[in-house]
PDB file of C-alpha atoms in Angstrom:
ATOM      1  CA  MET Y   1     -13.992  -4.954  53.517  1.00 47.00           C
ATOM      2  CA  PRO Y   2     -13.603  -3.502  50.025  1.00 48.00           C
ATOM      3  CA  GLY Y   3     -10.403  -4.465  48.039  1.00 46.00           C
ATOM      4  CA  PRO Y   4      -7.533  -2.150  46.891  1.00 47.00           C
ATOM      5  CA  GLU Y   5      -8.400   0.844  44.799  1.00 49.00           C
ATOM      6  CA  LEU Y   6      -7.619   0.223  41.105  1.00 47.00           C
ATOM      7  CA  ASN Y   7      -5.991   2.961  38.992  1.00 50.00           C
ATOM      8  CA  HIS Y   8      -8.285   2.756  35.941  1.00 49.00           C
ATOM      9  CA  ALA Y   9      -7.436   4.366  32.447  1.00 53.00           C
ATOM     10  CA  PRO Y  10      -9.003   7.695  32.136  1.00 53.00           C
ATOM     11  CA  ASP Y  11     -12.642   7.934  30.933  1.00 56.00           C
ATOM     12  CA  LEU Y  12     -12.558   8.588  27.188  1.00 53.00           C
ATOM     13  CA  SER Y  13     -16.400   9.348  27.128  1.00 63.00           C
ATOM     14  CA  THR Y  14     -15.835  12.986  25.747  1.00 79.00           C
ATOM     15  CA  SER Y  15     -14.816  14.019  22.139  1.00 82.00           C
ATOM     16  CA  ASP Y  16     -11.856  16.112  23.503  1.00 87.00           C
ATOM     17  CA  GLN Y  17     -10.419  13.044  25.290  1.00 89.00           C
ATOM     18  CA  ALA Y  18     -10.992  10.516  22.513  1.00 86.00           C
ATOM     19  CA  ASP Y  19      -9.373  13.311  20.036  1.00 87.00           C
ATOM     20  CA  ALA Y  20      -6.324  13.566  22.226  1.00 90.00           C
ATOM     21  CA  GLN Y  21      -5.996   9.826  22.694  1.00 91.00           C
ATOM     22  CA  PHE Y  22      -6.258   9.515  18.454  1.00 89.00           C
ATOM     23  CA  LYS Y  23      -3.620  12.325  17.977  1.00 92.00           C
ATOM     24  CA  VAL Y  24      -1.272  10.484  20.328  1.00 95.00           C
ATOM     25  CA  ILE Y  25      -1.596   7.287  18.582  1.00 93.00           C
ATOM     26  CA  PHE Y  26      -1.431   8.980  15.018  1.00 95.00           C
ATOM     27  CA  GLU Y  27       1.913  11.009  16.016  1.00 96.00           C
ATOM     28  CA  GLY Y  28       3.487   7.980  17.749  1.00 96.00           C
ATOM     29  CA  ALA Y  29       2.915   5.516  15.054  1.00 96.00           C
ATOM     30  CA  PRO Y  30       5.980   3.825  13.863  1.00 96.00           C
ATOM     31  CA  ASP Y  31       4.219   3.253  10.247  1.00 97.00           C
ATOM     32  CA  PRO Y  32       2.982   5.798   7.947  1.00 97.00           C
ATOM     33  CA  ILE Y  33      -0.653   7.036   8.191  1.00 98.00           C
ATOM     34  CA  LEU Y  34      -2.548   8.797   5.821  1.00 97.00           C
ATOM     35  CA  ILE Y  35      -5.969  10.900   6.246  1.00 97.00           C
ATOM     36  CA  LEU Y  36      -7.388  11.092   2.589  1.00 97.00           C
ATOM     37  CA  ASP Y  37     -10.560  12.673   1.194  1.00 97.00           C
ATOM     38  CA  ASP Y  38     -12.871  11.258  -1.373  1.00 97.00           C
ATOM     39  CA  GLU Y  39     -10.761  12.654  -4.074  1.00 96.00           C
ATOM     40  CA  ARG Y  40      -7.556  10.719  -2.682  1.00 96.00           C
ATOM     41  CA  ILE Y  41      -5.828  14.142  -1.247  1.00 97.00           C
ATOM     42  CA  PHE Y  42      -3.903  13.987   1.727  1.00 97.00           C
ATOM     43  CA  LEU Y  43      -5.646  15.820   4.372  1.00 97.00           C
ATOM     44  CA  ASP Y  44      -3.207  14.984   7.042  1.00 97.00           C
ATOM     45  CA  VAL Y  45      -0.176  12.629   7.343  1.00 98.00           C
ATOM     46  CA  ASN Y  46       1.664  11.457  10.641  1.00 98.00           C
ATOM     47  CA  PRO Y  47       5.607  12.056  11.284  1.00 98.00           C
ATOM     48  CA  ALA Y  48       6.281   8.470   9.891  1.00 97.00           C
ATOM     49  CA  ALA Y  49       4.616   9.293   6.400  1.00 97.00           C
ATOM     50  CA  CYS Y  50       6.774  12.273   6.243  1.00 97.00           C
ATOM     51  CA  GLU Y  51       9.815  10.484   7.025  1.00 95.00           C
ATOM     52  CA  SER Y  52       9.006   7.602   4.718  1.00 94.00           C
ATOM     53  CA  PHE Y  53       8.212  10.154   1.725  1.00 93.00           C
ATOM     54  CA  GLY Y  54      10.981  12.331   2.504  1.00 93.00           C
ATOM     55  CA  LEU Y  55       8.962  15.509   2.782  1.00 95.00           C
ATOM     56  CA  THR Y  56       7.527  17.685   5.339  1.00 96.00           C
ATOM     57  CA  LYS Y  57       3.990  17.440   6.249  1.00 97.00           C
ATOM     58  CA  GLU Y  58       3.219  20.779   4.588  1.00 96.00           C
ATOM     59  CA  ALA Y  59       4.661  19.380   1.576  1.00 95.00           C
ATOM     60  CA  LEU Y  60       2.576  16.309   1.536  1.00 95.00           C
ATOM     61  CA  MET Y  61      -0.629  17.939   2.192  1.00 95.00           C
ATOM     62  CA  GLY Y  62      -2.982  18.830  -0.383  1.00 95.00           C
ATOM     63  CA  HIS Y  63      -1.386  16.455  -2.753  1.00 95.00           C
ATOM     64  CA  ARG Y  64      -3.119  13.358  -4.436  1.00 95.00           C
ATOM     65  CA  VAL Y  65      -2.147  10.005  -3.985  1.00 93.00           C
ATOM     66  CA  GLU Y  66      -1.587   9.444  -7.747  1.00 92.00           C
ATOM     67  CA  GLU Y  67       1.004  11.974  -7.724  1.00 93.00           C
ATOM     68  CA  PHE Y  68       3.224   9.409  -5.665  1.00 91.00           C
ATOM     69  CA  MET Y  69       2.054   6.078  -7.663  1.00 86.00           C
ATOM     70  CA  GLU Y  70       4.240   4.164  -9.754  1.00 78.00           C
ATOM     71  CA  GLU Y  71       2.906   4.681 -13.519  1.00 78.00           C
ATOM     72  CA  ALA Y  72       2.184   0.752 -13.538  1.00 78.00           C
ATOM     73  CA  ASN Y  73      -0.341   1.206 -10.702  1.00 78.00           C
ATOM     74  CA  LEU Y  74      -2.245   4.345 -12.027  1.00 83.00           C
ATOM     75  CA  ARG Y  75      -3.811   2.341 -14.761  1.00 81.00           C
ATOM     76  CA  ASP Y  76      -5.707   0.165 -11.790  1.00 87.00           C
ATOM     77  CA  LEU Y  77      -6.203   2.906  -9.404  1.00 88.00           C
ATOM     78  CA  ARG Y  78      -9.648   4.168 -10.481  1.00 87.00           C
ATOM     79  CA  ARG Y  79     -10.999   0.693 -10.534  1.00 90.00           C
ATOM     80  CA  LEU Y  80      -9.401  -0.127  -7.259  1.00 92.00           C
ATOM     81  CA  TRP Y  81     -10.587   3.002  -5.705  1.00 94.00           C
ATOM     82  CA  GLU Y  82     -14.121   2.441  -6.787  1.00 94.00           C
ATOM     83  CA  GLU Y  83     -13.962  -1.233  -5.314  1.00 95.00           C
ATOM     84  CA  PHE Y  84     -12.572   0.387  -2.168  1.00 96.00           C
ATOM     85  CA  MET Y  85     -15.528   3.093  -1.870  1.00 96.00           C
ATOM     86  CA  ARG Y  86     -18.066   0.244  -2.638  1.00 96.00           C
ATOM     87  CA  ASP Y  87     -16.700  -2.155   0.016  1.00 97.00           C
ATOM     88  CA  GLY Y  88     -15.258   0.204   2.726  1.00 97.00           C
ATOM     89  CA  PHE Y  89     -11.918  -1.368   3.301  1.00 97.00           C
ATOM     90  CA  GLN Y  90      -9.062  -2.308   1.076  1.00 97.00           C
ATOM     91  CA  ARG Y  91      -5.563  -4.368   1.639  1.00 96.00           C
ATOM     92  CA  GLY Y  92      -2.776  -4.580  -0.874  1.00 92.00           C
ATOM     93  CA  GLU Y  93       0.665  -3.434  -2.253  1.00 90.00           C
ATOM     94  CA  PHE Y  94       1.948  -0.461  -4.168  1.00 86.00           C
ATOM     95  CA  ARG Y  95       4.930   1.094  -5.575  1.00 87.00           C
ATOM     96  CA  PHE Y  96       5.178   4.775  -4.856  1.00 89.00           C
ATOM     97  CA  ARG Y  97       7.546   6.926  -6.834  1.00 90.00           C
ATOM     98  CA  LEU Y  98       9.118   9.251  -4.063  1.00 90.00           C
ATOM     99  CA  PRO Y  99      10.284  12.951  -4.902  1.00 89.00           C
ATOM    100  CA  ASP Y 100      14.068  11.934  -5.047  1.00 90.00           C
ATOM    101  CA  GLY Y 101      13.289   9.561  -7.765  1.00 90.00           C
ATOM    102  CA  SER Y 102      13.645   6.616  -5.715  1.00 91.00           C
ATOM    103  CA  TYR Y 103      10.562   3.941  -5.396  1.00 90.00           C
ATOM    104  CA  ARG Y 104       9.167   1.950  -2.196  1.00 91.00           C
ATOM    105  CA  SER Y 105       6.912  -0.649  -2.227  1.00 92.00           C
ATOM    106  CA  TYR Y 106       4.280  -0.412   0.613  1.00 93.00           C
ATOM    107  CA  ASP Y 107       1.733  -3.030   2.005  1.00 95.00           C
ATOM    108  CA  HIS Y 108      -1.502  -0.902   2.635  1.00 95.00           C
ATOM    109  CA  VAL Y 109      -4.636  -1.097   4.784  1.00 97.00           C
ATOM    110  CA  ILE Y 110      -7.176   1.768   4.046  1.00 97.00           C
ATOM    111  CA  ARG Y 111     -10.605   1.966   5.703  1.00 97.00           C
ATOM    112  CA  LYS Y 112     -13.207   4.254   4.548  1.00 97.00           C
ATOM    113  CA  ASN Y 113     -15.095   6.739   6.560  1.00 97.00           C
ATOM    114  CA  PHE Y 114     -13.508   6.714   9.902  1.00 93.00           C
ATOM    115  CA  VAL Y 115     -14.992   9.913   9.895  1.00 91.00           C
ATOM    116  CA  PRO Y 116     -17.380  10.888   7.504  1.00 95.00           C
ATOM    117  CA  GLY Y 117     -15.790  11.616   4.169  1.00 95.00           C
ATOM    118  CA  ARG Y 118     -12.238  10.836   5.547  1.00 97.00           C
ATOM    119  CA  HIS Y 119     -10.459   7.670   4.795  1.00 98.00           C
ATOM    120  CA  MET Y 120      -7.576   6.152   6.759  1.00 97.00           C
ATOM    121  CA  ALA Y 121      -4.395   4.258   4.914  1.00 97.00           C
ATOM    122  CA  ILE Y 122      -2.080   2.767   7.358  1.00 98.00           C
ATOM    123  CA  LEU Y 123       1.264   1.631   5.045  1.00 97.00           C
ATOM    124  CA  ARG Y 124       3.907  -0.606   6.060  1.00 95.00           C
ATOM    125  CA  ASP Y 125       7.269  -0.001   3.911  1.00 94.00           C
ATOM    126  CA  ILE Y 126       7.986  -3.576   2.656  1.00 95.00           C
ATOM    127  CA  SER Y 127      10.834  -2.210   0.196  1.00 85.00           C
ATOM    128  CA  HIS Y 128      13.316  -4.591   1.869  1.00 62.00           C
ATOM    129  CA  ARG Y 129      11.457  -7.582   1.616  1.00 54.00           C
ATOM    130  CA  THR Y 130      10.617  -6.971  -2.365  1.00 51.00           C
ATOM    131  CA  SER Y 131      14.193  -6.176  -3.067  1.00 48.00           C
ATOM    132  CA  LEU Y 132      15.322  -9.637  -1.387  1.00 49.00           C
ATOM    133  CA  GLU Y 133      12.607 -11.541  -3.345  1.00 50.00           C
ATOM    134  CA  SER Y 134      13.722  -9.928  -6.483  1.00 51.00           C
ATOM    135  CA  ALA Y 135      17.410 -10.745  -5.765  1.00 51.00           C
ATOM    136  CA  LEU Y 136      16.277 -14.318  -5.091  1.00 52.00           C
ATOM    137  CA  ARG Y 137      14.324 -14.548  -8.370  1.00 54.00           C
ATOM    138  CA  GLU Y 138      17.671 -13.416 -10.188  1.00 61.00           C
ATOM    139  CA  SER Y 139      19.835 -15.597  -8.230  1.00 56.00           C
ATOM    140  CA  ASN Y 140      17.634 -18.623  -8.949  1.00 54.00           C
ATOM    141  CA  GLU Y 141      17.493 -17.697 -12.636  1.00 66.00           C
ATOM    142  CA  ARG Y 142      21.345 -17.593 -12.661  1.00 58.00           C
ATOM    143  CA  PHE Y 143      21.441 -21.136 -10.953  1.00 51.00           C
ATOM    144  CA  ARG Y 144      19.106 -22.524 -13.348  1.00 63.00           C
ATOM    145  CA  LEU Y 145      20.980 -21.214 -16.256  1.00 64.00           C
ATOM    146  CA  LEU Y 146      24.283 -22.559 -14.837  1.00 69.00           C
ATOM    147  CA  VAL Y 147      22.879 -26.160 -14.186  1.00 72.00           C
ATOM    148  CA  ALA Y 148      20.690 -26.266 -17.481  1.00 73.00           C
TER     149      ALA Y 148
END
């Protein structure tokens, strides 16, 4: 006697179904996701990226990554991008300068050619953690001076 019929996930074998699933994940992700081309231009961004950068999707599209990078990181960008294009994957931290003049620190993971010529970066806002680390360093330094 056959067992009960199981409800299976939909067949995602067609391109349309896979695209629809990607869109749901992309739009619903809690972390910023950026789709970049080989020239580091934003081709697409998810709602979390818009919220994190404080800009609309339309305002972000077409801009280059370096327009938002902290000056100190710009010096390393060319080398890091060349390494990324060679290795196909990169993980690290960057501080971005937002349009309102504030700065945010992000941990990032970027994967090359998830679609040919398109690269996906997933960011995690670590600003709170880095500000706590800075405050702790300052507190430790004050304590060191008091006991010295």
